[in-house]
Amino acid sequence: MAQDPRVQSAARALARSRRLVVFTGAGVSKESGIATFREPETGLWAQYDPMELATYEAYVRRPAFVWSWYEHRFGAAAAAAPNPGHRAIAELEHLLPRVSVVTQNIDGLHQRAGSSDVIELHGNMLRFKCLSGRHTGFVLDDFAGQDEKPPRCPDCGDPLRPDVVWFGEALPADAIDRAQALSAACDVMLVVGTSGVVYPAAGLPFLAAEAGATVIDVNPERDALAAAAEIFLRGPGGEVLPQLVASVREHLTG
Ligand code: BJW
């Protein structure tokens, strides 16, 4: 792969970048053992109906059921470790002047890999808020002693929910506003592991491309962002990204 001319041209673009945005989806965490959503057979939505699990209405209808599904997932996220793809992305910060990570993921693995500027578009499943949204920022330890499922908000007694963005809910305004501004101002966008079908997040690579940025897409399969990408690197993030970053380092030192 290091000799692949597409890796070389992606590395050249990255080595010249003054403002890089790395835009990620579930695929970047797959090699950490976290399931993606839309892959046939293994994706969560191939096994579960998102309308029964990832909407406010589903939660209000069956809170204990939805909570137990998330409980399983946040257990998996807490036990998971960043993989070489997350670590390669974090390493870019030490090589390039400005690097921001915009992620759709809710597992916190970019931060644990060492990325310092991470914008979470769809929230974080290890953070909790009450159903009304008035009380936010709880962590597992805040309700560890409670047997009720879902547990109650320590401040108002409402049921707690994971602080994630379900279908039909608005993305946190500060996160999407900043992600859009960074995308319109970056010179390179590195997209990793997203099918590119969930909006408004999926609009970011098009925003970057329209503003003149070079969009590089890393994915084992063609995805819906191909139209925005100038360079497509086929393969898993945990393999492609360390090679890409090694090649960036060679361009910068060679
Ligand atoms: C690898 C790999 C390896 C594999 N390495 N890669 C038309 C119809 C109906 C609705 C809409 C519509 N147009 C827009 C909408 C709205 C909707 C939407 O986009 N729906 C579409 C699906 C049709 N959007 C929303 O509802 C959003 N909100 C909104 O629009 O609000 C408007 C509003 C404004 C004001 C007031 C009120 C409302 C919210 C979207 C929230 C998405 N939530 C989820 C769940 C989060 C919580 C949870 O996890 O439980 O977010 S859904 C799910 O999809 C999750 C992800 O972040 C998101 C994106 O998925 P992602 O990351 O791309 O994963 P996959 O599985 O799709 O792809 C993985 C990729 O990895 C694949 O390409 C693989 O090939 C690749 N891969 N191994 C690298 N090793």
Short mmCIF file of N, CA and C and ligand atoms in Angstrom, two decimals, residues 24-28 30-31 36-39 45 54 69-70 73 104-106 122 164-171 192-200 218-221 223 235-238, ligand 1:
data_model
loop_
_atom_site.label_atom_id
_atom_site.label_comp_id
_atom_site.label_asym_id
_atom_site.label_seq_id
_atom_site.Cartn_x
_atom_site.Cartn_y
_atom_site.Cartn_z
N THR A 24 -15.27 11.15 10.70
CA THR A 24 -15.33 9.70 10.88
C THR A 24 -16.74 9.17 11.17
N GLY A 25 -16.87 7.87 10.88
CA GLY A 25 -18.10 7.15 11.18
C GLY A 25 -17.78 5.82 11.83
N ALA A 26 -18.81 5.00 11.96
CA ALA A 26 -18.71 3.76 12.75
C ALA A 26 -17.57 2.85 12.28
N GLY A 27 -17.23 2.90 10.98
CA GLY A 27 -16.20 1.99 10.46
C GLY A 27 -14.85 2.17 11.14
N VAL A 28 -14.55 3.39 11.62
CA VAL A 28 -13.23 3.60 12.24
C VAL A 28 -13.13 2.84 13.57
N LYS A 30 -14.70 -0.13 14.06
CA LYS A 30 -15.04 -1.56 13.87
C LYS A 30 -13.90 -2.45 14.35
N GLU A 31 -12.66 -2.02 14.08
CA GLU A 31 -11.52 -2.85 14.51
C GLU A 31 -11.27 -2.77 16.02
N THR A 36 -20.82 -1.65 13.37
CA THR A 36 -21.30 -0.56 12.53
C THR A 36 -22.83 -0.66 12.47
N PHE A 37 -23.45 0.19 11.65
CA PHE A 37 -24.92 0.21 11.59
C PHE A 37 -25.48 -0.49 10.36
N ARG A 38 -24.91 -0.17 9.20
CA ARG A 38 -25.59 -0.55 7.96
C ARG A 38 -24.91 -1.64 7.17
N GLU A 39 -23.87 -2.25 7.71
CA GLU A 39 -23.25 -3.33 6.94
C GLU A 39 -24.20 -4.54 6.96
N TRP A 45 -28.31 -2.17 12.34
CA TRP A 45 -29.63 -2.00 11.73
C TRP A 45 -30.00 -3.20 10.84
N ALA A 54 -33.82 3.80 18.25
CA ALA A 54 -33.06 5.05 18.15
C ALA A 54 -33.95 6.23 17.81
N TRP A 69 -30.77 -2.12 25.77
CA TRP A 69 -29.99 -2.22 24.52
C TRP A 69 -28.76 -1.31 24.61
N TYR A 70 -28.98 -0.09 25.12
CA TYR A 70 -27.85 0.84 25.26
C TYR A 70 -26.88 0.36 26.35
N ARG A 73 -24.50 -1.78 24.87
CA ARG A 73 -23.58 -1.07 23.98
C ARG A 73 -22.60 -0.19 24.76
N GLN A 104 -19.13 11.10 13.97
CA GLN A 104 -20.53 10.72 14.21
C GLN A 104 -20.59 9.68 15.33
N ASN A 105 -19.42 9.21 15.77
CA ASN A 105 -19.40 8.12 16.74
C ASN A 105 -19.66 8.63 18.15
N ILE A 106 -20.20 7.72 18.96
CA ILE A 106 -20.62 8.09 20.31
C ILE A 106 -19.83 7.29 21.35
N HIS A 122 -23.13 13.33 17.11
CA HIS A 122 -24.28 12.53 17.55
C HIS A 122 -24.23 12.20 19.04
N VAL A 164 -27.34 10.95 23.31
CA VAL A 164 -27.03 10.71 21.89
C VAL A 164 -28.14 11.32 21.05
N VAL A 165 -27.87 11.44 19.74
CA VAL A 165 -28.87 12.05 18.85
C VAL A 165 -29.63 10.94 18.12
N TRP A 166 -30.91 10.86 18.43
CA TRP A 166 -31.75 9.87 17.76
C TRP A 166 -32.33 10.46 16.48
N PHE A 167 -32.88 9.58 15.64
CA PHE A 167 -33.50 10.05 14.39
C PHE A 167 -34.60 11.07 14.70
N GLY A 168 -34.60 12.13 13.92
CA GLY A 168 -35.61 13.18 14.09
C GLY A 168 -35.21 14.21 15.12
N GLU A 169 -34.11 14.00 15.84
CA GLU A 169 -33.66 14.98 16.83
C GLU A 169 -32.59 15.88 16.19
N ALA A 170 -32.56 17.13 16.67
CA ALA A 170 -31.56 18.07 16.17
C ALA A 170 -30.19 17.71 16.72
N LEU A 171 -29.16 17.91 15.91
CA LEU A 171 -27.79 17.74 16.40
C LEU A 171 -27.47 18.90 17.33
N VAL A 192 -13.31 8.83 7.05
CA VAL A 192 -12.99 7.43 7.37
C VAL A 192 -14.23 6.71 7.89
N GLY A 193 -14.61 5.62 7.23
CA GLY A 193 -15.56 4.67 7.80
C GLY A 193 -16.97 5.15 8.01
N THR A 194 -17.49 5.86 7.00
CA THR A 194 -18.92 6.21 7.09
C THR A 194 -19.61 5.87 5.77
N SER A 195 -20.86 5.41 5.90
CA SER A 195 -21.63 5.13 4.68
C SER A 195 -22.08 6.43 4.03
N GLY A 196 -22.09 7.52 4.79
CA GLY A 196 -22.43 8.83 4.23
C GLY A 196 -23.89 8.97 3.84
N VAL A 197 -24.78 8.37 4.63
CA VAL A 197 -26.20 8.48 4.29
C VAL A 197 -27.02 9.24 5.34
N VAL A 198 -26.42 9.54 6.48
CA VAL A 198 -27.19 10.21 7.54
C VAL A 198 -26.87 11.70 7.55
N TYR A 199 -27.91 12.48 7.36
CA TYR A 199 -27.78 13.95 7.29
C TYR A 199 -28.20 14.59 8.60
N PRO A 200 -27.70 15.74 8.95
CA PRO A 200 -26.86 16.63 8.14
C PRO A 200 -25.37 16.26 8.08
N VAL A 218 -11.52 6.91 3.05
CA VAL A 218 -10.96 5.60 3.39
C VAL A 218 -12.11 4.68 3.80
N ASN A 219 -12.26 3.58 3.10
CA ASN A 219 -13.39 2.68 3.37
C ASN A 219 -13.12 1.37 2.63
N PRO A 220 -13.45 0.23 3.22
CA PRO A 220 -13.28 -1.03 2.48
C PRO A 220 -14.26 -1.14 1.31
N GLU A 221 -15.36 -0.37 1.37
CA GLU A 221 -16.39 -0.42 0.31
C GLU A 221 -16.64 0.99 -0.20
N ASP A 223 -18.74 4.15 -0.82
CA ASP A 223 -19.83 4.69 -0.01
C ASP A 223 -20.46 5.88 -0.72
N GLY A 235 -9.93 0.04 1.90
CA GLY A 235 -9.34 -0.83 2.93
C GLY A 235 -9.80 -0.41 4.31
N PRO A 236 -9.55 -1.26 5.31
CA PRO A 236 -9.93 -0.92 6.68
C PRO A 236 -9.06 0.19 7.25
N GLY A 237 -9.66 1.06 8.04
CA GLY A 237 -8.94 2.19 8.62
C GLY A 237 -7.70 1.76 9.41
N GLY A 238 -7.81 0.65 10.14
CA GLY A 238 -6.70 0.20 10.97
C GLY A 238 -5.48 -0.22 10.17
C1 BJW B 1 -14.99 0.56 7.61
C2 BJW B 1 -14.44 -0.51 8.25
C3 BJW B 1 -13.13 -0.36 8.65
C4 BJW B 1 -16.50 -1.05 7.75
N1 BJW B 1 -12.52 0.79 8.41
N2 BJW B 1 -14.44 1.71 7.34
C5 BJW B 1 -34.98 11.37 4.47
C6 BJW B 1 -35.93 10.50 5.05
C7 BJW B 1 -36.06 10.36 6.42
C8 BJW B 1 -35.25 11.08 7.25
C9 BJW B 1 -34.32 11.91 6.66
C10 BJW B 1 -34.19 12.08 5.32
N3 BJW B 1 -33.19 12.96 5.06
C11 BJW B 1 -32.68 13.33 6.22
C12 BJW B 1 -33.37 12.71 7.20
C13 BJW B 1 -33.17 12.82 8.60
C14 BJW B 1 -32.29 11.76 9.20
C15 BJW B 1 -31.50 10.98 8.17
O1 BJW B 1 -30.44 11.37 7.73
N4 BJW B 1 -32.02 9.82 7.76
C16 BJW B 1 -31.41 9.03 6.69
C17 BJW B 1 -30.90 7.71 7.26
C18 BJW B 1 -32.41 8.84 5.61
N5 BJW B 1 -31.42 12.50 10.08
C19 BJW B 1 -31.78 12.79 11.32
O2 BJW B 1 -32.85 12.43 11.80
C20 BJW B 1 -30.81 13.64 12.11
N6 BJW B 1 -31.50 14.75 12.67
C21 BJW B 1 -32.08 15.68 11.92
O3 BJW B 1 -32.02 15.68 10.70
O4 BJW B 1 -32.72 16.64 12.66
C22 BJW B 1 -33.49 17.63 11.98
C23 BJW B 1 -34.09 18.50 13.07
C24 BJW B 1 -33.80 19.85 13.07
C25 BJW B 1 -34.37 20.66 14.07
C26 BJW B 1 -35.18 20.11 15.04
C27 BJW B 1 -35.46 18.75 15.04
C28 BJW B 1 -34.90 17.93 14.04
C29 BJW B 1 -30.27 12.86 13.30
C30 BJW B 1 -29.48 11.66 12.86
C31 BJW B 1 -29.08 10.86 14.09
C32 BJW B 1 -28.37 9.58 13.72
N7 BJW B 1 -28.31 8.74 14.86
C33 BJW B 1 -27.58 7.50 14.77
C34 BJW B 1 -27.76 6.74 16.10
C35 BJW B 1 -26.97 7.40 17.22
C36 BJW B 1 -27.18 6.74 18.52
C37 BJW B 1 -26.79 5.30 18.53
O5 BJW B 1 -25.71 4.90 18.08
O6 BJW B 1 -27.57 4.52 19.04
O7 BJW B 1 -26.19 7.78 14.51
S1 BJW B 1 -28.07 6.47 13.40
C38 BJW B 1 -26.45 5.90 13.04
O8 BJW B 1 -26.06 6.35 11.71
C39 BJW B 1 -25.51 6.61 14.02
C40 BJW B 1 -24.34 6.97 13.15
O9 BJW B 1 -23.60 8.02 13.71
C41 BJW B 1 -25.00 7.31 11.84
C42 BJW B 1 -24.08 7.20 10.65
O10 BJW B 1 -23.65 5.90 10.44
P1 BJW B 1 -22.16 5.60 9.96
O11 BJW B 1 -21.22 6.05 11.00
O12 BJW B 1 -21.96 6.12 8.60
O13 BJW B 1 -22.14 3.99 9.99
P2 BJW B 1 -22.60 2.97 8.86
O14 BJW B 1 -22.81 1.66 9.51
O15 BJW B 1 -23.72 3.51 8.06
O16 BJW B 1 -21.34 2.90 7.89
C43 BJW B 1 -20.12 2.29 8.32
C44 BJW B 1 -19.13 2.40 7.18
O17 BJW B 1 -17.88 1.90 7.66
C45 BJW B 1 -19.49 1.56 5.95
O18 BJW B 1 -19.36 2.37 4.79
C46 BJW B 1 -18.45 0.44 5.94
O19 BJW B 1 -18.09 0.01 4.62
C47 BJW B 1 -17.30 1.12 6.63
N8 BJW B 1 -16.35 0.20 7.30
N9 BJW B 1 -15.41 -1.51 8.32
C48 BJW B 1 -13.16 1.80 7.75
N10 BJW B 1 -12.52 -1.37 9.29
#
